[in-house]
Amino acid sequence: MHRVVITGLGPVSSIGTGTDDFCHAVRAGKSGISRISSFDVSGFDNQMAGEVADFDAARLVTRLSVADWGRASLFAAAAARLAADDAGIQDLGDDAAVLMGTTSGEIPHVVTMTESWHRGGPATPDPALATQLPAGRLALAAAQEIGATGETMTFSAACAAANCAIGYAYDLVSSGEVPVAVSGGADAVSRFTHAAFNRLGALAKDTCRPFDRERDGMLTAEGGAALVLETLEGAVARGARVYAEVLGYAVSCDAYHPSAPEPRNIARTMRSALRRSGVTPDEVDYICAHGTGTQLNDRVEAQAVRDVYGDAAPPVSSLKSMLGHTMGAASGFGSIACALAVSRGFLPPTINHRHADPQLAGLDPVAGTARDATVRVAQNNAFGFGGNNAIVVFGSAPCTS
């Protein structure tokens, strides 16, 4: 088995694009939430989301024809390009794998086609939209952009998708199947997703407040997140910078409820991820939470953390307070944040947190502002509809001298 390290990061988000901009924004507690502009929200009471307002795919991708791809695919391609460039890799070639996660794929195209049928009656779909629709094109776009011709796969595991993709990438690299893999997730804001969470009563009015007593829901969001995973020996041989080591991961399914999480199984998944990573609970310095900001999700996640860590739980914060819920990309951003926390020595904050929740007593949400800290081990949580759970554990970069 090969040790697996992270040598490249590619965030495309509402708070910053590229490693340095994203890291600065996270440390500063920047909010990427604004009124939705990509579709008409006049009929919704809840009108806020985390859109990437300044996304210019033509400026970021170098090989794809932007007109041939949907927004989510372009997020995936742009993130992969940034990650590959950050790792100092140009053409990845036949031996590189590309694994991307998504919740909804190119769902904006489904909305466009459905609206056209609703207004004009059944008709042949727009060929250009139909061509761009398959979710598998997200990984394909990323692979074509970075010249990777090895295994290419798109994972659909709801909001745990990116962590599932990263876990599979870890398996491929650690087993020696491939020397390098680019992995993460992407999704785009759409009327369908916004309406669905609105119907569920899960949307916040205007602000996402994870772990706060007054939290009232999540906010939909978008973006692309990618990481380059490669063998430690390969990274050392080419003199690559190493952000962190991937220590291990675990996945599970609650088989309990379509949307409600189950705390005992989440706790079991945490224990499994730690055991497979060779880590004990007292060695974990930080947990990047799923932390959606709904009453139920945050309570269940806090309960699972208490079950595993007892009274000695490490600090737990949620990027969704800044980004909103980027769906299939969410745990990709969480993985990037963990790699940065480990390599640059800080705890990302949970912004908008004002009131401690007595039901979450003992939880340190890193409220309000980032905190300088030595982070040797970080745990990234992801829980999705259908009971999908995926947790990845990261450690500080190995000493190679």
PDB file of C-alpha atoms in Angstrom, residues 218-380:
ATOM      1  CA  MET A 218     -29.723  25.833   4.958  1.00  0.00           C
ATOM      2  CA  LEU A 219     -29.075  27.842   1.796  1.00  0.00           C
ATOM      3  CA  THR A 220     -28.503  26.260  -1.603  1.00  0.00           C
ATOM      4  CA  ALA A 221     -25.195  27.023  -3.302  1.00  0.00           C
ATOM      5  CA  GLU A 222     -22.871  26.026  -6.121  1.00  0.00           C
ATOM      6  CA  GLY A 223     -19.269  25.615  -7.154  1.00  0.00           C
ATOM      7  CA  GLY A 224     -16.546  23.137  -7.976  1.00  0.00           C
ATOM      8  CA  ALA A 225     -13.871  21.617  -5.754  1.00  0.00           C
ATOM      9  CA  ALA A 226     -10.991  19.371  -6.810  1.00  0.00           C
ATOM     10  CA  LEU A 227      -7.917  17.873  -5.146  1.00  0.00           C
ATOM     11  CA  VAL A 228      -4.890  16.128  -6.624  1.00  0.00           C
ATOM     12  CA  LEU A 229      -4.060  12.898  -4.796  1.00  0.00           C
ATOM     13  CA  GLU A 230      -0.810  11.094  -5.550  1.00  0.00           C
ATOM     14  CA  THR A 231       1.569   8.626  -3.996  1.00  0.00           C
ATOM     15  CA  LEU A 232       3.990  10.040  -1.479  1.00  0.00           C
ATOM     16  CA  GLU A 233       6.951   8.639  -3.377  1.00  0.00           C
ATOM     17  CA  GLY A 234       5.732  10.214  -6.610  1.00  0.00           C
ATOM     18  CA  ALA A 235       5.285  13.592  -4.942  1.00  0.00           C
ATOM     19  CA  VAL A 236       8.752  13.407  -3.369  1.00  0.00           C
ATOM     20  CA  ALA A 237      10.369  12.329  -6.645  1.00  0.00           C
ATOM     21  CA  ARG A 238       9.093  15.379  -8.502  1.00  0.00           C
ATOM     22  CA  GLY A 239       9.644  17.784  -5.603  1.00  0.00           C
ATOM     23  CA  ALA A 240       5.959  18.592  -5.190  1.00  0.00           C
ATOM     24  CA  ARG A 241       4.564  20.651  -2.346  1.00  0.00           C
ATOM     25  CA  VAL A 242       2.434  18.484  -0.037  1.00  0.00           C
ATOM     26  CA  TYR A 243      -0.555  20.018   1.745  1.00  0.00           C
ATOM     27  CA  ALA A 244      -1.611  16.980   3.753  1.00  0.00           C
ATOM     28  CA  GLU A 245      -1.818  13.211   3.792  1.00  0.00           C
ATOM     29  CA  VAL A 246      -5.044  11.284   3.244  1.00  0.00           C
ATOM     30  CA  LEU A 247      -5.051   8.846   6.156  1.00  0.00           C
ATOM     31  CA  GLY A 248      -8.240   6.954   5.320  1.00  0.00           C
ATOM     32  CA  TYR A 249     -11.997   7.125   4.947  1.00  0.00           C
ATOM     33  CA  ALA A 250     -15.256   5.275   5.563  1.00  0.00           C
ATOM     34  CA  VAL A 251     -18.661   5.216   3.866  1.00  0.00           C
ATOM     35  CA  SER A 252     -21.994   3.803   4.976  1.00  0.00           C
ATOM     36  CA  CYS A 253     -25.727   4.040   4.396  1.00  0.00           C
ATOM     37  CA  ASP A 254     -28.209   4.455   7.238  1.00  0.00           C
ATOM     38  CA  ALA A 255     -30.976   2.578   5.392  1.00  0.00           C
ATOM     39  CA  TYR A 256     -33.222   4.498   7.761  1.00  0.00           C
ATOM     40  CA  HIS A 257     -35.008   7.469   6.195  1.00  0.00           C
ATOM     41  CA  PRO A 258     -34.953   9.358   2.863  1.00  0.00           C
ATOM     42  CA  SER A 259     -33.845  12.631   4.431  1.00  0.00           C
ATOM     43  CA  ALA A 260     -33.435  12.318   8.206  1.00  0.00           C
ATOM     44  CA  PRO A 261     -29.946  11.320   9.419  1.00  0.00           C
ATOM     45  CA  GLU A 262     -29.457   8.507  11.938  1.00  0.00           C
ATOM     46  CA  PRO A 263     -26.970   9.345  14.725  1.00  0.00           C
ATOM     47  CA  ARG A 264     -25.848   5.838  15.689  1.00  0.00           C
ATOM     48  CA  ASN A 265     -24.817   4.946  12.155  1.00  0.00           C
ATOM     49  CA  ILE A 266     -23.076   8.286  11.669  1.00  0.00           C
ATOM     50  CA  ALA A 267     -21.115   7.634  14.862  1.00  0.00           C
ATOM     51  CA  ARG A 268     -20.271   4.154  13.577  1.00  0.00           C
ATOM     52  CA  THR A 269     -18.975   5.659  10.344  1.00  0.00           C
ATOM     53  CA  MET A 270     -16.798   8.095  12.286  1.00  0.00           C
ATOM     54  CA  ARG A 271     -15.300   5.257  14.319  1.00  0.00           C
ATOM     55  CA  SER A 272     -14.685   3.240  11.166  1.00  0.00           C
ATOM     56  CA  ALA A 273     -12.956   6.172   9.435  1.00  0.00           C
ATOM     57  CA  LEU A 274     -10.707   6.751  12.433  1.00  0.00           C
ATOM     58  CA  ARG A 275      -9.871   3.054  12.774  1.00  0.00           C
ATOM     59  CA  ARG A 276      -9.025   2.690   9.097  1.00  0.00           C
ATOM     60  CA  SER A 277      -6.868   5.801   9.327  1.00  0.00           C
ATOM     61  CA  GLY A 278      -4.933   4.484  12.319  1.00  0.00           C
ATOM     62  CA  VAL A 279      -6.127   7.422  14.411  1.00  0.00           C
ATOM     63  CA  THR A 280      -7.636   7.538  17.884  1.00  0.00           C
ATOM     64  CA  PRO A 281     -10.250  10.163  18.828  1.00  0.00           C
ATOM     65  CA  ASP A 282      -7.840  12.033  21.095  1.00  0.00           C
ATOM     66  CA  GLU A 283      -5.530  12.635  18.105  1.00  0.00           C
ATOM     67  CA  VAL A 284      -8.128  14.559  16.051  1.00  0.00           C
ATOM     68  CA  ASP A 285      -7.631  18.328  16.252  1.00  0.00           C
ATOM     69  CA  TYR A 286     -10.491  19.529  14.058  1.00  0.00           C
ATOM     70  CA  ILE A 287     -13.753  18.339  12.486  1.00  0.00           C
ATOM     71  CA  CYS A 288     -15.066  20.018   9.338  1.00  0.00           C
ATOM     72  CA  ALA A 289     -18.759  19.396   9.913  1.00  0.00           C
ATOM     73  CA  HIS A 290     -21.523  18.651   7.466  1.00  0.00           C
ATOM     74  CA  GLY A 291     -23.260  21.420   9.424  1.00  0.00           C
ATOM     75  CA  THR A 292     -26.192  22.384   7.204  1.00  0.00           C
ATOM     76  CA  GLY A 293     -27.822  24.753   9.688  1.00  0.00           C
ATOM     77  CA  THR A 294     -31.086  22.844  10.019  1.00  0.00           C
ATOM     78  CA  GLN A 295     -32.295  22.051  13.515  1.00  0.00           C
ATOM     79  CA  LEU A 296     -32.293  18.278  12.973  1.00  0.00           C
ATOM     80  CA  ASN A 297     -29.038  17.830  11.045  1.00  0.00           C
ATOM     81  CA  ASP A 298     -26.933  19.857  13.440  1.00  0.00           C
ATOM     82  CA  ARG A 299     -28.434  18.153  16.487  1.00  0.00           C
ATOM     83  CA  VAL A 300     -27.831  14.671  15.052  1.00  0.00           C
ATOM     84  CA  GLU A 301     -24.279  15.486  13.980  1.00  0.00           C
ATOM     85  CA  ALA A 302     -23.467  16.909  17.409  1.00  0.00           C
ATOM     86  CA  GLN A 303     -24.917  13.788  19.047  1.00  0.00           C
ATOM     87  CA  ALA A 304     -22.763  11.530  16.868  1.00  0.00           C
ATOM     88  CA  VAL A 305     -19.655  13.593  17.676  1.00  0.00           C
ATOM     89  CA  ARG A 306     -20.405  13.280  21.399  1.00  0.00           C
ATOM     90  CA  ASP A 307     -20.900   9.531  21.039  1.00  0.00           C
ATOM     91  CA  VAL A 308     -17.444   9.137  19.502  1.00  0.00           C
ATOM     92  CA  TYR A 309     -15.462  11.828  21.308  1.00  0.00           C
ATOM     93  CA  GLY A 310     -17.260  12.137  24.625  1.00  0.00           C
ATOM     94  CA  ASP A 311     -16.474  15.295  26.562  1.00  0.00           C
ATOM     95  CA  ALA A 312     -13.191  15.796  24.694  1.00  0.00           C
ATOM     96  CA  ALA A 313     -14.570  16.620  21.237  1.00  0.00           C
ATOM     97  CA  PRO A 314     -12.271  18.743  19.052  1.00  0.00           C
ATOM     98  CA  PRO A 315     -13.471  22.052  17.566  1.00  0.00           C
ATOM     99  CA  VAL A 316     -16.208  21.565  14.952  1.00  0.00           C
ATOM    100  CA  SER A 317     -17.041  24.196  12.324  1.00  0.00           C
ATOM    101  CA  SER A 318     -19.154  24.485   9.172  1.00  0.00           C
ATOM    102  CA  LEU A 319     -18.111  26.014   5.849  1.00  0.00           C
ATOM    103  CA  LYS A 320     -21.794  26.165   4.890  1.00  0.00           C
ATOM    104  CA  SER A 321     -22.106  29.245   7.084  1.00  0.00           C
ATOM    105  CA  MET A 322     -19.986  30.999   4.429  1.00  0.00           C
ATOM    106  CA  LEU A 323     -20.626  29.085   1.202  1.00  0.00           C
ATOM    107  CA  GLY A 324     -24.134  27.763   1.655  1.00  0.00           C
ATOM    108  CA  HIS A 325     -24.731  24.102   0.789  1.00  0.00           C
ATOM    109  CA  THR A 326     -22.884  23.336  -2.443  1.00  0.00           C
ATOM    110  CA  MET A 327     -24.498  19.883  -2.616  1.00  0.00           C
ATOM    111  CA  GLY A 328     -22.193  17.335  -4.277  1.00  0.00           C
ATOM    112  CA  ALA A 329     -19.257  19.745  -4.018  1.00  0.00           C
ATOM    113  CA  ALA A 330     -19.733  20.407  -0.289  1.00  0.00           C
ATOM    114  CA  SER A 331     -17.392  17.760   1.089  1.00  0.00           C
ATOM    115  CA  GLY A 332     -14.902  18.613  -1.651  1.00  0.00           C
ATOM    116  CA  PHE A 333     -14.704  22.114  -0.199  1.00  0.00           C
ATOM    117  CA  GLY A 334     -14.533  20.550   3.264  1.00  0.00           C
ATOM    118  CA  SER A 335     -11.574  18.431   2.161  1.00  0.00           C
ATOM    119  CA  ILE A 336      -9.821  21.489   0.766  1.00  0.00           C
ATOM    120  CA  ALA A 337     -10.462  23.318   4.043  1.00  0.00           C
ATOM    121  CA  CYS A 338      -9.029  20.380   6.011  1.00  0.00           C
ATOM    122  CA  ALA A 339      -5.898  20.326   3.843  1.00  0.00           C
ATOM    123  CA  LEU A 340      -5.465  24.068   4.379  1.00  0.00           C
ATOM    124  CA  ALA A 341      -6.133  23.809   8.114  1.00  0.00           C
ATOM    125  CA  VAL A 342      -3.432  21.156   8.399  1.00  0.00           C
ATOM    126  CA  SER A 343      -0.893  22.907   6.172  1.00  0.00           C
ATOM    127  CA  ARG A 344      -1.474  26.517   7.220  1.00  0.00           C
ATOM    128  CA  GLY A 345      -2.342  26.091  10.883  1.00  0.00           C
ATOM    129  CA  PHE A 346      -5.824  27.440  11.491  1.00  0.00           C
ATOM    130  CA  LEU A 347      -9.404  26.428  12.302  1.00  0.00           C
ATOM    131  CA  PRO A 348     -12.038  27.650   9.805  1.00  0.00           C
ATOM    132  CA  PRO A 349     -14.842  29.549  11.556  1.00  0.00           C
ATOM    133  CA  THR A 350     -18.579  29.072  11.725  1.00  0.00           C
ATOM    134  CA  ILE A 351     -19.724  32.585  10.882  1.00  0.00           C
ATOM    135  CA  ASN A 352     -23.172  33.910  11.866  1.00  0.00           C
ATOM    136  CA  HIS A 353     -22.991  31.926  15.123  1.00  0.00           C
ATOM    137  CA  ARG A 354     -24.303  34.196  17.870  1.00  0.00           C
ATOM    138  CA  HIS A 355     -26.208  32.052  20.367  1.00  0.00           C
ATOM    139  CA  ALA A 356     -25.033  28.827  21.993  1.00  0.00           C
ATOM    140  CA  ASP A 357     -27.576  26.015  21.790  1.00  0.00           C
ATOM    141  CA  PRO A 358     -28.016  24.253  25.159  1.00  0.00           C
ATOM    142  CA  GLN A 359     -28.884  21.041  23.276  1.00  0.00           C
ATOM    143  CA  LEU A 360     -25.410  21.104  21.741  1.00  0.00           C
ATOM    144  CA  ALA A 361     -23.562  21.676  25.016  1.00  0.00           C
ATOM    145  CA  GLY A 362     -19.883  20.808  24.821  1.00  0.00           C
ATOM    146  CA  LEU A 363     -19.592  21.571  21.102  1.00  0.00           C
ATOM    147  CA  ASP A 364     -17.008  24.196  20.140  1.00  0.00           C
ATOM    148  CA  PRO A 365     -18.235  25.635  16.792  1.00  0.00           C
ATOM    149  CA  VAL A 366     -15.270  28.035  16.318  1.00  0.00           C
ATOM    150  CA  ALA A 367     -17.870  30.775  16.454  1.00  0.00           C
ATOM    151  CA  GLY A 368     -17.460  33.933  14.427  1.00  0.00           C
ATOM    152  CA  THR A 369     -13.768  34.097  13.581  1.00  0.00           C
ATOM    153  CA  ALA A 370     -10.998  31.731  12.524  1.00  0.00           C
ATOM    154  CA  ARG A 371      -8.520  30.541  15.115  1.00  0.00           C
ATOM    155  CA  ASP A 372      -4.795  29.896  14.746  1.00  0.00           C
ATOM    156  CA  ALA A 373      -4.061  26.310  15.754  1.00  0.00           C
ATOM    157  CA  THR A 374      -1.807  23.357  15.108  1.00  0.00           C
ATOM    158  CA  VAL A 375      -3.912  20.842  13.213  1.00  0.00           C
ATOM    159  CA  ARG A 376      -2.241  17.454  12.921  1.00  0.00           C
ATOM    160  CA  VAL A 377      -5.368  15.446  12.105  1.00  0.00           C
ATOM    161  CA  ALA A 378      -8.619  16.727  10.577  1.00  0.00           C
ATOM    162  CA  GLN A 379     -11.874  14.864   9.953  1.00  0.00           C
ATOM    163  CA  ASN A 380     -14.238  15.861   7.136  1.00  0.00           C
TER     164      ASN A 380
END
